[in-house]
Amino acid sequence: MTGAVTITIANRGGASFLVDPKKPLLASLEAQGVSLPYGCKYGGCITCAAKLLHGEIDQQAAVALNNKQLRDGYVLLCVARPKSDCTLDVGVDSHDKLYRNPFAEPLKQDELKADIATQPEETR
Ligand code: FES
């Protein structure tokens, strides 16, 4: 595989996989026998979220993540393409900071997506 990068899964015993950086990580890892949770497969539900520990990911289609989740290192494997070798924690045991009760702990303005945090001109 030309241009392949190495994906290491820290919370699966440090197992590593060579993947094509042009393909989404969920598809590449599942093709190599890694069992991962997923739902929509288009970046909309966050079921496939994993925590990026090292490396760089392109995930422009990850519309379901808010700024806090992005800052906490979450990536959506169904749309994430690796830009370098990466180390990830995957599965529900990586979701410790992913979900929170919005009534007990509302998100601050800077933790929302920019288009949610900014009111359109005509509604002000
Ligand atoms: S499976 Fe829904 S966001 Fe990845």
Tab-separated table of C-alpha atoms and ligand atoms in Angstrom:
chain	number	residue	atom	x	y	z
A	1	MET	CA	0.000	0.000	0.000
A	2	THR	CA	1.661	3.271	-1.099
A	3	GLY	CA	1.619	6.101	1.423
A	4	ALA	CA	0.162	3.896	4.151
A	5	VAL	CA	0.194	5.146	7.739
A	6	THR	CA	0.259	3.171	10.963
A	7	ILE	CA	-2.700	3.292	13.332
A	8	THR	CA	-2.021	2.069	16.863
A	9	ILE	CA	-4.939	1.277	19.167
A	10	ALA	CA	-3.671	1.952	22.671
A	11	ASN	CA	-6.623	0.423	24.509
A	12	ARG	CA	-6.519	-2.800	22.477
A	13	GLY	CA	-3.071	-3.830	23.662
A	14	GLY	CA	-1.251	-1.403	21.360
A	15	ALA	CA	-2.264	-3.364	18.254
A	16	SER	CA	-1.177	-1.583	15.087
A	17	PHE	CA	-2.516	-1.571	11.544
A	18	LEU	CA	-1.283	-0.202	8.217
A	19	VAL	CA	-4.079	1.805	6.568
A	20	ASP	CA	-4.682	3.835	3.409
A	21	PRO	CA	-4.883	7.537	4.417
A	22	LYS	CA	-7.481	8.158	1.689
A	23	LYS	CA	-10.036	5.858	3.349
A	24	PRO	CA	-12.046	6.467	6.542
A	25	LEU	CA	-10.514	4.767	9.567
A	26	LEU	CA	-13.667	2.851	10.476
A	27	ALA	CA	-13.684	1.075	7.089
A	28	SER	CA	-9.926	0.447	7.112
A	29	LEU	CA	-9.856	-0.973	10.627
A	30	GLU	CA	-12.983	-3.101	10.210
A	31	ALA	CA	-11.511	-4.565	6.992
A	32	GLN	CA	-8.609	-5.749	9.149
A	33	GLY	CA	-10.861	-7.417	11.724
A	34	VAL	CA	-11.174	-4.658	14.339
A	35	SER	CA	-14.683	-4.647	15.817
A	36	LEU	CA	-15.867	-1.073	16.468
A	37	PRO	CA	-19.188	0.562	17.389
A	38	TYR	CA	-20.904	2.619	14.683
A	39	GLY	CA	-24.317	3.935	13.666
A	40	CYS	CA	-24.849	6.330	10.751
A	41	LYS	CA	-21.423	6.100	9.052
A	42	TYR	CA	-21.637	9.738	7.852
A	43	GLY	CA	-20.394	11.743	10.854
A	44	GLY	CA	-23.804	12.496	12.335
A	45	CYS	CA	-24.317	10.330	15.431
A	46	ILE	CA	-20.967	10.084	17.370
A	47	THR	CA	-21.399	6.347	18.045
A	48	CYS	CA	-18.029	5.661	16.389
A	49	ALA	CA	-16.138	8.341	18.360
A	50	ALA	CA	-12.578	7.516	19.353
A	51	LYS	CA	-10.023	9.558	21.261
A	52	LEU	CA	-6.962	10.698	19.311
A	53	LEU	CA	-3.914	10.438	21.574
A	54	HIS	CA	-1.200	11.232	18.982
A	55	GLY	CA	-1.157	12.160	15.313
A	56	GLU	CA	-3.231	14.200	12.891
A	57	ILE	CA	-6.661	13.467	11.443
A	58	ASP	CA	-8.736	15.096	8.697
A	59	GLN	CA	-12.398	14.906	9.735
A	60	GLN	CA	-14.148	17.795	7.994
A	61	ALA	CA	-17.372	15.747	7.741
A	62	ALA	CA	-17.563	15.176	11.525
A	63	VAL	CA	-20.594	17.435	11.941
A	64	ALA	CA	-21.824	15.803	15.158
A	65	LEU	CA	-18.900	16.849	17.384
A	66	ASN	CA	-19.098	20.129	19.290
A	67	ASN	CA	-16.025	22.239	20.058
A	68	LYS	CA	-15.586	20.709	23.530
A	69	GLN	CA	-15.560	17.191	22.120
A	70	LEU	CA	-13.077	18.272	19.428
A	71	ARG	CA	-10.842	19.907	22.066
A	72	ASP	CA	-11.029	16.726	24.149
A	73	GLY	CA	-9.497	14.909	21.163
A	74	TYR	CA	-12.508	13.062	19.808
A	75	VAL	CA	-12.594	11.956	16.195
A	76	LEU	CA	-15.367	10.214	14.280
A	77	LEU	CA	-13.803	7.122	12.758
A	78	CYS	CA	-16.457	6.773	10.036
A	79	VAL	CA	-15.301	10.022	8.385
A	80	ALA	CA	-11.771	10.466	9.830
A	81	ARG	CA	-8.832	10.052	7.483
A	82	PRO	CA	-5.360	9.924	9.023
A	83	LYS	CA	-2.842	12.593	7.954
A	84	SER	CA	0.013	10.894	9.840
A	85	ASP	CA	0.676	7.840	11.993
A	86	CYS	CA	-1.869	7.989	14.830
A	87	THR	CA	-2.543	6.456	18.230
A	88	LEU	CA	-6.154	6.131	19.357
A	89	ASP	CA	-8.309	4.813	22.162
A	90	VAL	CA	-11.429	3.292	20.593
A	91	GLY	CA	-14.859	2.041	21.622
A	92	VAL	CA	-17.055	2.966	24.543
A	93	ASP	CA	-14.168	2.888	27.019
A	94	SER	CA	-12.777	5.961	25.191
A	95	HIS	CA	-16.066	7.864	25.707
A	96	ASP	CA	-15.392	9.059	29.282
A	97	LYS	CA	-15.577	12.758	28.249
A	98	LEU	CA	-17.867	12.382	25.242
A	99	TYR	CA	-21.316	12.562	26.826
A	100	ARG	CA	-22.616	14.842	29.549
A	101	ASN	CA	-25.972	15.859	30.950
A	102	PRO	CA	-26.758	19.208	29.243
A	103	PHE	CA	-29.154	20.186	32.054
A	104	ALA	CA	-26.656	19.575	34.863
A	105	GLU	CA	-23.697	20.982	32.917
A	106	PRO	CA	-24.776	23.218	29.996
A	107	LEU	CA	-22.138	23.807	27.349
A	108	LYS	CA	-20.463	27.221	27.411
A	109	GLN	CA	-20.706	29.346	24.266
A	110	ASP	CA	-17.154	28.503	23.173
A	111	GLU	CA	-17.857	24.776	23.549
A	112	LEU	CA	-20.640	24.875	20.946
A	113	LYS	CA	-20.131	24.694	17.195
A	114	ALA	CA	-19.525	28.162	15.722
A	115	ASP	CA	-22.763	28.115	13.699
A	116	ILE	CA	-24.768	27.235	16.821
A	117	ALA	CA	-22.996	29.758	19.042
A	118	THR	CA	-23.507	32.630	16.592
A	119	GLN	CA	-27.055	33.897	16.172
A	120	PRO	CA	-28.022	34.911	12.646
A	121	GLU	CA	-28.175	38.705	12.174
A	122	GLU	CA	-31.984	38.852	11.664
A	123	THR	CA	-32.835	37.185	15.030
A	124	ARG	CA	-30.841	39.612	17.242
B	1	FES	S1	-21.134	6.148	12.824
B	1	FES	FE1	-22.320	7.917	13.178
B	1	FES	S2	-20.805	9.454	13.437
B	1	FES	FE2	-19.660	7.705	12.879
